[in-house]
Amino acid sequence: MASKKLVNSVAGCADDALAGLVACDPNLQLLQGHRVALRSDLDSLKGRVALLSGGGSGHEPAHAGFIGKGMLTGVIAGAVFTSPAVGSILAAIRAVAQAGTAGILLIVKNYTGDRLNFGLAREQARAEGIAVEMVVIGDDSAFTVLKKAGRRGLCGTVLIHKVAGALAEAGVGLEEITRRVSEVAKTMGTLGVSLSSCSVPGSKPTFELAADEVELGLGIHGEAGVRRIKMATAEEIVRLMLDHMTSTSNASHVPVQSGSSVVLMVNNLGGLSFLELGIIADAAVRCLEGRGVKIARALVGTFMSALEMPGVSLTLLLVDEPLLKLIDAETAAAAWPNVARVSVTGRKRSRAAPVEPQEAPDSTAAGGVTSKKMGLVLERVCTTLLGLEDHLNALDRAAGDGDCGATHSRAARAIQGWLKEGPLPASPAQLLSKLSVLLLEKMGGSSGALYGLFLTAAAQPLKAKTDLPAWSAAMDAGLEAMQKYGQAAPGDRTMLDSLWAARKELQAWKNPGADLFQVLTKAVKSAEAAAEATKNMEAGAGRASYISSARLEQPDPGAVAAAAILRAILEVLQSEDA
C-alpha cells in the first residue's frame, strides 16, 4: 500500500511544489514551459557570473530555497528523486546567458543522472558559444572504500552554493570561482543517519528497518546506507557518526582534528522533530569541542531533505578566515534563511522562455519508403517497452527505486504521441536528433539522459552517409558519449553491457560486402546474452553500485530493455524485407 501524501496528483507534485514556492516569494520567477525557477532581478546580473544548480524534487528547501542575491541565480528541478530534463537545464542556461551574465557555473551533486543531464546541457551550451563551467560535488563520508561512482552529493552542496554565491556577488570571474569552490569541496564531508525510510508519492517505503535499528550512511533518495546499527541515544549516535566521518581509515573522511576550525551543519532529512534536531545539535557541538575542534559557525535546520525521512545529516567544512567571510556574506536566499519584505501580490511571476537556436540543415534526406520503415521500427519498439513495464520494474526494485519499466513506458508513450503528430524527419540523423530531444524531455532519469546522449552522438556520423559503415560508426559514437558522462564500462552491470556486446558484432558492417541481417542478428543475440549475464555481475556504476549486497540475483533492467529494443528493430526490418 502506498503511503499517504498531501498532493494534487503524483505526476504534478513537483510542478505544484515549485509553483507554490514561487507564488509566495516575490524574488523568484518561473521560466515558461520549464520546471525552472530564476531570480526575479535576473537582468541586474549583467556582467557577473551566474550560478545554476538543481536536481530531483523531494529535497526541499534545496535547491530553489537557495535562489537569491548572494547565492543561486536559478534552479532546475526534476520530478521527485529524478534528474531534471536536459532541455530545461539548457533553457535555464540560455535564459541566464541572454540576460547578459559573464559566464555560468553549474553546481551539480554527484549522482549519475545529474552528471549526465547537466553535462549534456553544458556541452550543448558551449557549442552555442555560452561560457559554462561545471563542478560536481561529492561530500558523502559514508564509504570507507570508494567505488567508481565516487562520493554522493549531499547537504554540503548547500555550503558550496553559499561560497560560490558570495564570490559571484563580489564580481569574481568564472574560472576563479570554479577553482575556489572545487578546492573548498575537498575539505568537506557529510554523513546521514535515519530512523526509517521515506516514500516517493504513490509508492511504498524504499526500505524497511526493524524497531531497534538505525540506518547509517544513507543517501538522499531513500536508498539504503552502508550499515545498520542498533538504536542508541542521540549522543552515542552522534559520536559514532563523527568517528566515522573523521577516521583516517575511511577513504571519504574529513581531515578534522584537534585545533581544526569548522562550520557545522545539522540538517533535518525531512521528518525529524525540532526537539530531536536540537538534541542532535547539542550533542554534535559538545562532541566536537571535546575533541579540541573549534566550531566557527553552527547551522541547524532543514537544508536538504529526503521527503519525510526521519533522520539527520551532519556536515563538517574546514574553514579559515577568508572562507568564513564568504559563509557570512549577505544573501537574500529565503532558506538560508531570509524573509522577503515586499508584497507578494501584483508582480510578474514568469519570464519568457529563451530563443531557440536555428537548426542546421541536413544533407542526407531519406525517401518516403525509408521514413515509413523508421516509423514502423519505432512503433514496434514502443509496443515492446510497454509490454515490458512490469517486468523491468520488478528487476529494478532489487537495485533501485523500481521505476525502470515506468521510465521506459513513459518514453514509449511520448514516442507514440510524436508519431501521431505528422511525418517523421527526412533523414536518419534528423530522426535520431529529434528522438534524443524527445527522450531527454519526456523520459527523465539516468535512462533518458543515456539514451539522449547516445542518440545525439549517433546522429553525427549519419549526417554525411547512411550506409552500413556509417551506422556502425553511429553505434561507436553513441557508446563513446554514454561512457564519457555515465562513467560506466562494460562489466559494470548497466545497459552499456548489452549495447557494447552488440557494438562488437556491428563492427562487421564496416567490412565491404557485409550483410545487414546476418550481422544484426548476431548483434541482437550477443546483446541478449550480455543482458542475461549482468545478473552475475557486481554493480560498478549507477545507483545499484551503492547497494550493500555485492551481487544482485536478477539481470540489470536497463540492459534487458536495450536488448529488447535491438530485437524489436531486427524483427521489423526482417518483416519489411521479406
Coordinates of C-alpha atoms in Angstrom, one line a residue:
M1 CA 0.0 0.0 0.0
A2 CA 1.4 3.4 -1.0
S3 CA 1.9 6.0 1.8
K4 CA -0.4 8.9 2.1
K5 CA 0.7 12.3 0.7
L6 CA -1.0 15.7 0.5
V7 CA -0.6 16.2 -3.2
N8 CA -3.0 17.1 -6.0
S9 CA -1.5 14.3 -8.2
V10 CA 1.6 12.2 -8.2
A11 CA 2.5 13.3 -11.7
G12 CA 2.2 17.0 -10.9
C13 CA 3.5 17.2 -7.4
A14 CA 7.0 18.6 -8.4
D15 CA 5.4 21.3 -10.6
D16 CA 2.9 22.3 -7.9
A17 CA 5.5 22.5 -5.2
L18 CA 7.8 24.8 -7.2
A19 CA 4.8 26.9 -8.2
G20 CA 3.9 27.3 -4.6
L21 CA 7.3 28.4 -3.6
V22 CA 7.4 31.0 -6.4
A23 CA 3.9 32.2 -5.6
C24 CA 5.0 33.1 -2.1
D25 CA 8.4 34.6 -2.8
P26 CA 8.5 37.9 -4.8
N27 CA 12.2 37.3 -5.5
L28 CA 11.5 34.3 -7.7
Q29 CA 10.1 33.6 -11.2
L30 CA 9.2 30.5 -13.2
L31 CA 10.6 30.0 -16.7
Q32 CA 7.7 29.4 -19.0
G33 CA 7.4 25.9 -20.3
H34 CA 10.1 24.5 -17.9
R35 CA 10.4 23.4 -14.2
V36 CA 12.9 26.2 -13.7
A37 CA 12.9 29.0 -11.0
L38 CA 15.1 32.1 -11.5
R39 CA 15.8 35.3 -9.7
S40 CA 13.2 38.0 -10.5
D41 CA 16.0 40.5 -10.8
L42 CA 17.9 38.4 -13.4
D43 CA 18.7 41.4 -15.6
S44 CA 20.6 43.1 -12.8
L45 CA 23.3 40.4 -13.0
K46 CA 24.6 41.7 -16.3
G47 CA 28.4 41.3 -16.3
R48 CA 28.5 38.9 -13.3
V49 CA 28.8 35.2 -13.1
A50 CA 25.6 33.3 -12.7
L51 CA 25.1 30.1 -10.6
L52 CA 22.7 27.3 -11.6
S53 CA 22.0 24.2 -9.6
G54 CA 19.2 21.7 -9.2
G55 CA 18.3 18.0 -9.2
G56 CA 15.3 15.9 -8.3
S57 CA 12.5 17.3 -6.3
G58 CA 11.8 16.0 -2.8
H59 CA 14.9 17.6 -1.2
E60 CA 13.2 20.9 -0.2
P61 CA 14.2 23.6 0.6
A62 CA 17.1 22.5 -1.7
H63 CA 17.5 23.8 -4.2
A64 CA 15.1 26.5 -5.1
G65 CA 15.1 27.9 -1.5
F66 CA 18.7 29.0 -2.0
I67 CA 18.0 31.3 -5.0
G68 CA 18.7 34.9 -4.3
K69 CA 21.3 37.6 -4.1
G70 CA 24.5 36.1 -2.7
M71 CA 23.6 32.5 -3.6
L72 CA 22.0 30.8 -6.7
T73 CA 20.8 32.5 -9.8
G74 CA 18.4 29.8 -10.6
V75 CA 17.4 26.1 -10.2
I76 CA 16.3 23.3 -12.5
A77 CA 14.0 20.8 -10.7
G78 CA 13.3 17.3 -11.8
A79 CA 10.4 15.0 -10.8
V80 CA 10.7 13.5 -7.3
F81 CA 14.2 11.9 -6.9
T82 CA 14.7 12.3 -10.7
S83 CA 17.3 14.3 -12.5
P84 CA 15.9 17.4 -14.4
A85 CA 15.5 17.2 -18.2
V86 CA 18.4 18.4 -20.3
G87 CA 16.1 20.7 -22.2
S88 CA 15.1 22.6 -19.1
I89 CA 18.7 22.8 -17.9
L90 CA 19.7 24.2 -21.3
A91 CA 16.7 26.6 -21.3
A92 CA 17.9 27.9 -17.9
I93 CA 21.4 28.4 -19.2
R94 CA 20.2 30.3 -22.3
A95 CA 17.9 32.5 -20.2
V96 CA 20.7 33.4 -17.9
A97 CA 23.2 33.9 -20.7
Q98 CA 20.7 36.1 -22.7
A99 CA 20.4 38.3 -19.6
G100 CA 24.0 39.4 -20.2
T101 CA 25.8 37.4 -17.5
A102 CA 29.5 36.9 -17.7
G103 CA 29.5 33.1 -17.6
I104 CA 27.6 30.4 -15.8
L105 CA 28.7 27.8 -13.2
L106 CA 26.7 24.6 -12.9
I107 CA 26.8 23.2 -9.4
V108 CA 25.9 19.5 -9.6
K109 CA 25.5 16.8 -7.0
N110 CA 27.4 13.6 -7.8
Y111 CA 24.6 11.3 -9.0
T112 CA 24.7 9.7 -12.4
G113 CA 21.6 11.3 -13.7
D114 CA 22.6 14.7 -12.6
R115 CA 26.1 14.4 -14.0
L116 CA 24.7 13.2 -17.3
N117 CA 21.9 15.7 -17.8
F118 CA 23.8 18.8 -16.6
G119 CA 26.9 17.5 -18.5
L120 CA 25.0 17.2 -21.8
A121 CA 23.3 20.6 -21.3
R122 CA 26.8 22.1 -20.7
E123 CA 28.2 20.6 -23.9
Q124 CA 25.2 21.9 -25.9
A125 CA 25.5 25.4 -24.4
R126 CA 29.3 25.5 -25.0
A127 CA 28.6 24.5 -28.6
E128 CA 26.4 27.6 -28.8
G129 CA 29.2 29.8 -27.6
I130 CA 28.0 30.2 -24.0
A131 CA 30.7 30.2 -21.3
V132 CA 29.7 27.4 -18.9
E133 CA 31.7 25.5 -16.3
M134 CA 30.5 22.7 -14.1
V135 CA 31.6 21.4 -10.7
V136 CA 30.4 18.1 -9.4
I137 CA 30.1 18.0 -5.6
G138 CA 30.6 14.7 -3.7
D139 CA 30.7 15.2 0.0
D140 CA 29.4 11.8 1.3
S141 CA 31.7 10.5 4.0
A142 CA 29.9 7.1 4.3
F143 CA 32.1 4.9 2.2
T144 CA 35.3 3.5 3.7
V145 CA 36.3 2.3 0.2
L146 CA 35.5 4.5 -2.7
K147 CA 33.9 2.9 -5.8
K148 CA 34.0 4.3 -9.4
A149 CA 30.8 6.2 -8.8
G150 CA 32.5 8.3 -6.2
R151 CA 31.1 10.2 -3.2
R152 CA 27.4 11.1 -3.4
G153 CA 26.4 14.8 -3.3
L154 CA 24.6 15.6 -0.1
C155 CA 23.9 18.6 2.1
G156 CA 27.4 20.0 1.9
T157 CA 26.4 21.2 -1.6
V158 CA 24.4 23.9 0.0
L159 CA 27.6 25.4 1.5
I160 CA 29.1 25.4 -2.0
H161 CA 26.1 27.4 -3.1
K162 CA 26.8 29.9 -0.4
V163 CA 30.6 30.2 -1.1
A164 CA 30.1 30.4 -4.9
G165 CA 27.3 32.9 -4.4
A166 CA 29.4 35.2 -2.3
L167 CA 32.2 35.1 -4.8
A168 CA 29.9 35.8 -7.7
E169 CA 28.3 38.7 -5.8
A170 CA 31.8 40.1 -5.2
G171 CA 32.4 40.1 -9.0
V172 CA 34.9 37.2 -9.1
G173 CA 35.4 35.6 -12.6
L174 CA 34.0 32.2 -13.7
E175 CA 37.4 30.4 -13.8
E176 CA 38.4 31.7 -10.3
I177 CA 35.0 30.8 -8.8
T178 CA 35.2 27.3 -10.3
R179 CA 38.7 26.8 -8.9
R180 CA 38.0 28.0 -5.5
V181 CA 34.8 26.1 -4.9
S182 CA 36.4 22.9 -6.2
E183 CA 39.1 23.4 -3.5
V184 CA 36.5 24.1 -0.8
A185 CA 34.6 20.9 -1.7
K186 CA 37.7 18.8 -0.9
T187 CA 37.6 19.9 2.7
M188 CA 34.1 19.0 3.4
G189 CA 32.1 15.9 4.4
T190 CA 28.5 14.8 5.2
L191 CA 27.1 11.7 6.9
G192 CA 23.4 10.9 7.4
V193 CA 21.5 8.6 9.7
S194 CA 17.8 7.7 9.7
L195 CA 15.3 6.0 11.9
S196 CA 13.2 4.8 8.9
S197 CA 12.8 5.3 5.2
C198 CA 10.8 7.7 3.1
S199 CA 8.4 7.0 0.3
V200 CA 8.0 8.6 -3.1
P201 CA 4.5 9.9 -3.8
G202 CA 2.4 7.0 -5.0
S203 CA 4.9 4.4 -3.8
K204 CA 5.8 2.3 -0.8
P205 CA 8.8 3.0 1.5
T206 CA 12.1 2.3 -0.2
F207 CA 13.5 0.1 2.6
E208 CA 12.4 -1.3 6.0
L209 CA 14.0 -1.1 9.4
A210 CA 13.4 -3.1 12.5
A211 CA 12.1 -1.2 15.5
D212 CA 15.6 -1.3 17.1
E213 CA 17.6 -0.5 14.0
V214 CA 19.0 2.8 12.6
E215 CA 20.4 3.2 9.0
L216 CA 23.9 4.8 8.8
G217 CA 25.4 6.5 5.8
L218 CA 22.3 6.6 3.6
G219 CA 21.8 8.9 0.6
I220 CA 19.0 11.5 0.0
H221 CA 16.9 9.3 -2.3
G222 CA 15.7 6.8 0.2
E223 CA 18.5 4.3 -0.8
A224 CA 19.9 2.2 2.0
G225 CA 23.1 3.2 3.8
V226 CA 26.4 1.5 4.4
R227 CA 25.3 -0.4 7.5
R228 CA 22.6 -0.8 10.2
I229 CA 23.3 -0.2 13.8
K230 CA 21.2 -0.8 16.9
M231 CA 19.1 2.1 18.3
A232 CA 21.0 4.1 20.8
T233 CA 21.0 7.6 22.5
A234 CA 21.4 10.7 20.4
E235 CA 24.8 11.3 21.9
E236 CA 26.0 7.8 21.1
I237 CA 24.8 8.0 17.5
V238 CA 26.4 11.4 17.0
R239 CA 29.7 10.2 18.4
L240 CA 29.6 7.2 16.1
M241 CA 28.8 9.5 13.1
L242 CA 31.7 11.8 13.9
D243 CA 34.1 8.9 14.5
H244 CA 33.2 7.5 11.1
M245 CA 33.4 10.9 9.3
T246 CA 36.9 11.8 10.7
S247 CA 38.6 8.4 10.8
T248 CA 41.7 8.3 8.7
S249 CA 40.9 4.7 7.8
N250 CA 37.8 6.0 5.9
A251 CA 38.6 6.8 2.3
S252 CA 36.0 9.5 2.3
H253 CA 36.8 11.1 5.7
V254 CA 37.1 14.8 6.5
P255 CA 40.6 15.7 7.8
V256 CA 39.2 17.3 11.0
Q257 CA 41.4 17.0 14.1
S258 CA 42.2 18.8 17.3
G259 CA 42.8 22.5 16.5
S260 CA 40.7 22.5 13.4
S261 CA 38.1 25.2 12.7
V262 CA 34.9 24.1 11.1
V263 CA 31.4 25.1 10.0
L264 CA 29.0 22.5 11.4
M265 CA 25.7 22.0 9.6
V266 CA 23.0 19.9 11.3
N267 CA 20.5 19.1 8.6
N268 CA 17.0 17.6 9.1
L269 CA 16.4 15.0 6.4
G270 CA 12.7 15.9 6.5
G271 CA 10.8 14.1 9.2
L272 CA 12.8 14.6 12.4
S273 CA 11.2 16.7 15.1
F274 CA 12.6 20.1 16.1
L275 CA 13.1 18.7 19.6
E276 CA 15.3 15.8 18.3
L277 CA 17.2 18.2 16.0
G278 CA 18.1 20.4 19.0
I279 CA 19.3 17.4 20.9
I280 CA 21.5 16.2 18.0
A281 CA 22.9 19.7 17.6
D282 CA 23.8 19.9 21.2
A283 CA 25.5 16.5 21.1
A284 CA 27.5 17.4 18.0
V285 CA 28.7 20.7 19.5
R286 CA 29.8 19.1 22.7
C287 CA 31.4 16.1 21.0
L288 CA 33.4 18.3 18.6
E289 CA 34.5 20.7 21.2
G290 CA 35.5 17.8 23.5
R291 CA 37.9 16.8 20.7
G292 CA 39.5 20.3 20.6
V293 CA 37.7 21.3 17.4
K294 CA 36.6 24.9 17.1
I295 CA 33.1 25.4 15.7
A296 CA 33.3 28.7 13.9
R297 CA 29.7 28.6 12.8
A298 CA 26.8 26.2 13.5
L299 CA 23.8 26.0 11.2
V300 CA 20.8 24.0 12.3
G301 CA 17.7 23.4 10.3
T302 CA 16.3 21.8 7.1
F303 CA 18.6 22.5 4.2
M304 CA 18.4 19.3 2.0
S305 CA 15.7 16.8 2.9
A306 CA 14.7 13.4 1.6
L307 CA 10.9 13.9 1.7
E308 CA 9.6 12.8 5.1
M309 CA 12.6 10.8 6.2
P310 CA 13.0 10.9 10.0
G311 CA 16.8 11.4 10.1
V312 CA 19.6 13.9 10.2
S313 CA 22.9 14.5 8.5
L314 CA 26.0 16.2 9.8
T315 CA 28.2 18.3 7.6
L316 CA 31.7 19.5 8.5
L317 CA 33.6 22.1 6.5
L318 CA 37.1 23.1 7.4
V319 CA 37.4 26.9 7.3
D320 CA 39.8 29.8 7.7
E321 CA 39.0 33.5 8.0
P322 CA 38.7 34.2 4.2
L323 CA 36.3 31.3 3.8
L324 CA 34.3 32.4 6.8
K325 CA 33.8 35.8 5.3
L326 CA 32.2 34.1 2.3
I327 CA 30.0 32.0 4.5
D328 CA 29.0 35.1 6.4
A329 CA 28.3 37.3 3.3
E330 CA 24.9 38.7 2.9
T331 CA 22.3 36.7 1.0
A332 CA 18.7 37.1 0.2
A333 CA 18.0 33.4 -0.3
A334 CA 14.9 32.5 1.6
A335 CA 16.1 29.2 3.0
W336 CA 19.4 30.5 4.4
P337 CA 17.1 32.0 5.8
N338 CA 15.9 35.5 4.9
V339 CA 12.3 36.8 4.8
A340 CA 11.3 39.0 1.8
R341 CA 9.9 42.4 2.8
V342 CA 7.9 43.2 -0.3
S343 CA 4.4 42.4 -1.3
V344 CA 3.7 39.0 -2.9
T345 CA 0.7 40.4 -4.8
G346 CA 1.0 42.5 -8.0
R347 CA 4.2 41.2 -9.5
K348 CA 5.2 39.3 -12.6
R349 CA 5.9 35.6 -11.8
S350 CA 7.4 34.4 -15.0
R351 CA 9.7 35.4 -17.8
A352 CA 9.6 34.4 -21.5
A353 CA 11.5 31.3 -22.5
P354 CA 14.8 32.0 -24.4
V355 CA 15.0 31.9 -28.1
E356 CA 15.8 28.5 -29.6
P357 CA 18.9 28.3 -31.9
Q358 CA 18.4 27.7 -35.6
E359 CA 18.7 24.1 -36.6
A360 CA 21.4 23.3 -39.1
P361 CA 20.3 21.8 -42.5
D362 CA 20.9 18.1 -43.1
S363 CA 22.2 16.8 -46.5
T364 CA 21.1 13.1 -46.2
A365 CA 17.3 13.3 -46.6
A366 CA 15.7 9.8 -46.8
G367 CA 12.9 8.8 -49.1
G368 CA 9.3 8.1 -48.1
V369 CA 9.8 4.3 -48.0
T370 CA 12.8 4.7 -45.6
S371 CA 10.8 7.2 -43.4
K372 CA 7.9 4.8 -43.3
K373 CA 10.2 1.9 -42.2
M374 CA 11.6 4.0 -39.4
G375 CA 8.1 4.7 -38.2
L376 CA 7.3 1.0 -38.1
V377 CA 10.5 0.4 -36.2
L378 CA 9.6 3.0 -33.6
E379 CA 6.1 1.6 -33.3
R380 CA 7.4 -1.9 -32.5
V381 CA 10.0 -0.5 -30.0
C382 CA 7.2 1.3 -28.2
T383 CA 4.9 -1.7 -28.1
T384 CA 7.8 -3.8 -26.8
L385 CA 8.7 -1.4 -24.0
L386 CA 5.1 -1.0 -22.9
G387 CA 4.8 -4.8 -22.6
L388 CA 7.9 -5.0 -20.5
E389 CA 6.9 -2.3 -18.0
D390 CA 6.0 -4.6 -15.1
H391 CA 9.0 -6.9 -15.7
L392 CA 11.5 -4.1 -15.8
N393 CA 10.0 -2.5 -12.7
A394 CA 10.4 -5.8 -10.9
L395 CA 14.0 -6.2 -11.9
D396 CA 14.7 -2.6 -10.9
R397 CA 13.3 -3.0 -7.4
A398 CA 16.3 -5.1 -6.5
A399 CA 18.8 -2.4 -7.3
G400 CA 17.0 0.9 -7.5
D401 CA 13.6 2.5 -6.9
G402 CA 11.6 0.2 -9.1
D403 CA 10.7 2.6 -11.9
C404 CA 12.8 1.4 -14.8
G405 CA 9.8 -0.1 -16.6
A406 CA 7.7 3.0 -15.9
T407 CA 10.5 5.2 -17.2
H408 CA 10.7 3.3 -20.4
S409 CA 6.9 3.2 -20.8
R410 CA 6.9 7.0 -20.4
A411 CA 9.4 7.2 -23.2
A412 CA 7.3 4.8 -25.4
R413 CA 4.1 6.8 -24.9
A414 CA 5.9 10.0 -25.7
I415 CA 7.2 8.5 -29.0
Q416 CA 3.8 7.2 -29.9
G417 CA 2.4 10.7 -29.4
W418 CA 5.2 12.1 -31.5
L419 CA 4.5 9.6 -34.3
K420 CA 0.9 10.8 -34.5
E421 CA 1.8 14.5 -34.9
G422 CA 3.0 14.2 -38.5
P423 CA 5.6 12.8 -40.9
L424 CA 9.0 11.8 -39.4
P425 CA 12.1 13.9 -40.1
A426 CA 13.6 13.5 -43.6
S427 CA 16.9 11.8 -42.6
P428 CA 18.2 9.3 -40.1
A429 CA 20.4 11.9 -38.5
Q430 CA 17.4 14.3 -38.0
L431 CA 15.3 11.4 -36.7
L432 CA 17.8 10.5 -34.1
S433 CA 18.4 14.1 -33.1
K434 CA 14.6 14.7 -32.7
L435 CA 14.2 11.5 -30.8
S436 CA 17.0 12.5 -28.5
V437 CA 15.3 15.8 -27.6
L438 CA 12.0 13.9 -27.0
L439 CA 13.5 11.4 -24.6
L440 CA 15.6 14.0 -22.8
E441 CA 12.4 16.0 -22.2
K442 CA 9.9 13.2 -21.5
M443 CA 11.7 10.1 -20.3
G444 CA 13.7 11.6 -17.4
G445 CA 16.2 10.0 -15.1
S446 CA 19.5 8.4 -16.0
S447 CA 17.9 6.3 -18.7
G448 CA 16.6 9.4 -20.5
A449 CA 20.0 11.0 -20.3
L450 CA 21.9 7.9 -21.5
Y451 CA 19.5 7.4 -24.4
G452 CA 19.7 11.1 -25.2
L453 CA 23.5 11.1 -25.2
F454 CA 23.6 8.0 -27.3
L455 CA 21.2 9.3 -29.9
T456 CA 22.7 12.8 -30.1
A457 CA 26.2 11.4 -30.7
A458 CA 25.0 8.6 -33.0
A459 CA 23.3 11.2 -35.3
Q460 CA 26.6 12.9 -36.2
P461 CA 28.1 10.2 -38.4
L462 CA 24.8 9.8 -40.2
K463 CA 24.8 13.4 -41.4
A464 CA 27.2 12.6 -44.3
K465 CA 26.4 9.0 -45.1
T466 CA 23.7 6.4 -44.2
D467 CA 25.4 3.2 -45.4
L468 CA 26.2 0.3 -43.1
P469 CA 29.7 1.6 -42.1
A470 CA 28.1 4.9 -41.1
W471 CA 25.6 3.0 -38.9
S472 CA 28.4 1.1 -37.3
A473 CA 30.2 4.4 -36.7
A474 CA 27.0 5.8 -35.2
M475 CA 27.0 3.0 -32.7
D476 CA 30.6 3.7 -31.8
A477 CA 29.9 7.4 -31.3
G478 CA 26.8 6.8 -29.2
L479 CA 28.6 4.4 -26.8
E480 CA 31.6 6.8 -26.6
A481 CA 29.2 9.6 -25.4
M482 CA 27.5 7.3 -22.9
Q483 CA 30.8 6.3 -21.4
K484 CA 32.1 9.9 -21.3
Y485 CA 29.3 11.2 -19.0
G486 CA 27.9 8.0 -17.5
Q487 CA 31.3 6.8 -16.3
A488 CA 30.2 3.1 -16.8
A489 CA 32.3 0.5 -18.6
P490 CA 31.5 -3.0 -19.9
G491 CA 31.1 -5.3 -16.9
D492 CA 29.6 -2.6 -14.6
R493 CA 26.1 -4.1 -14.8
T494 CA 24.4 -1.4 -16.8
M495 CA 22.6 -1.0 -20.1
L496 CA 26.0 -0.4 -21.6
D497 CA 26.8 -4.2 -21.4
S498 CA 24.1 -5.1 -23.9
L499 CA 24.9 -2.2 -26.3
W500 CA 28.6 -3.0 -26.0
A501 CA 28.1 -6.6 -27.0
A502 CA 26.0 -5.5 -30.0
R503 CA 28.6 -3.0 -31.0
K504 CA 31.3 -5.7 -31.3
E505 CA 29.2 -7.5 -33.8
L506 CA 28.2 -4.4 -35.7
Q507 CA 31.9 -3.6 -36.4
A508 CA 31.5 -6.1 -39.2
W509 CA 29.3 -3.6 -41.1
K510 CA 32.5 -1.7 -41.8
N511 CA 33.8 -4.5 -44.0
P512 CA 33.0 -4.4 -47.8
G513 CA 30.0 -6.6 -48.7
A514 CA 28.8 -7.0 -45.1
D515 CA 25.3 -8.5 -44.8
L516 CA 22.8 -6.3 -42.9
F517 CA 20.7 -9.1 -41.4
Q518 CA 23.4 -11.6 -40.7
V519 CA 25.4 -9.0 -38.7
L520 CA 22.4 -7.5 -37.0
T521 CA 21.1 -11.0 -36.0
K522 CA 24.4 -11.8 -34.3
A523 CA 24.4 -8.3 -32.6
V524 CA 20.9 -8.9 -31.1
K525 CA 21.8 -12.4 -29.8
S526 CA 25.0 -11.0 -28.3
A527 CA 23.1 -8.2 -26.6
E528 CA 20.5 -10.6 -25.2
A529 CA 23.3 -12.9 -23.8
A530 CA 25.1 -9.9 -22.3
A531 CA 21.9 -8.7 -20.6
E532 CA 21.4 -12.1 -19.1
A533 CA 25.0 -12.2 -17.9
T534 CA 24.6 -9.0 -15.9
K535 CA 22.8 -10.9 -13.2
N536 CA 26.2 -12.4 -12.3
M537 CA 28.0 -9.0 -12.2
E538 CA 28.8 -6.7 -9.4
A539 CA 27.3 -3.2 -10.0
G540 CA 30.2 -0.9 -10.7
A541 CA 28.3 2.3 -11.7
G542 CA 24.9 3.9 -11.3
R543 CA 22.6 3.8 -8.3
A544 CA 22.9 0.0 -8.0
S545 CA 26.6 0.4 -7.1
Y546 CA 25.6 1.9 -3.7
I547 CA 23.6 -1.2 -2.7
S548 CA 25.5 -3.0 0.1
S549 CA 25.0 -6.5 -1.4
A550 CA 27.9 -7.3 -3.7
R551 CA 25.8 -9.2 -6.2
L552 CA 22.2 -9.0 -7.4
E553 CA 20.2 -12.0 -8.4
Q554 CA 18.3 -10.5 -11.4
P555 CA 19.7 -9.1 -14.6
D556 CA 20.1 -5.3 -15.0
P557 CA 16.8 -3.9 -16.2
G558 CA 18.5 -1.3 -18.4
A559 CA 20.5 -4.0 -20.2
V560 CA 17.3 -6.1 -20.6
A561 CA 15.5 -3.1 -22.1
A562 CA 18.3 -2.2 -24.5
A563 CA 18.5 -5.8 -25.8
A564 CA 14.7 -5.9 -26.3
I565 CA 14.9 -2.6 -28.3
L566 CA 17.5 -4.2 -30.6
R567 CA 15.4 -7.3 -31.0
A568 CA 12.4 -5.2 -32.0
I569 CA 14.4 -3.3 -34.6
L570 CA 15.6 -6.6 -36.1
E571 CA 12.2 -8.1 -36.3
V572 CA 10.7 -5.1 -38.1
L573 CA 13.5 -4.9 -40.6
Q574 CA 13.2 -8.6 -41.4
S575 CA 9.5 -8.5 -41.8
E576 CA 9.7 -5.5 -44.2
D577 CA 12.5 -7.2 -46.2
A578 CA 10.5 -10.4 -46.6

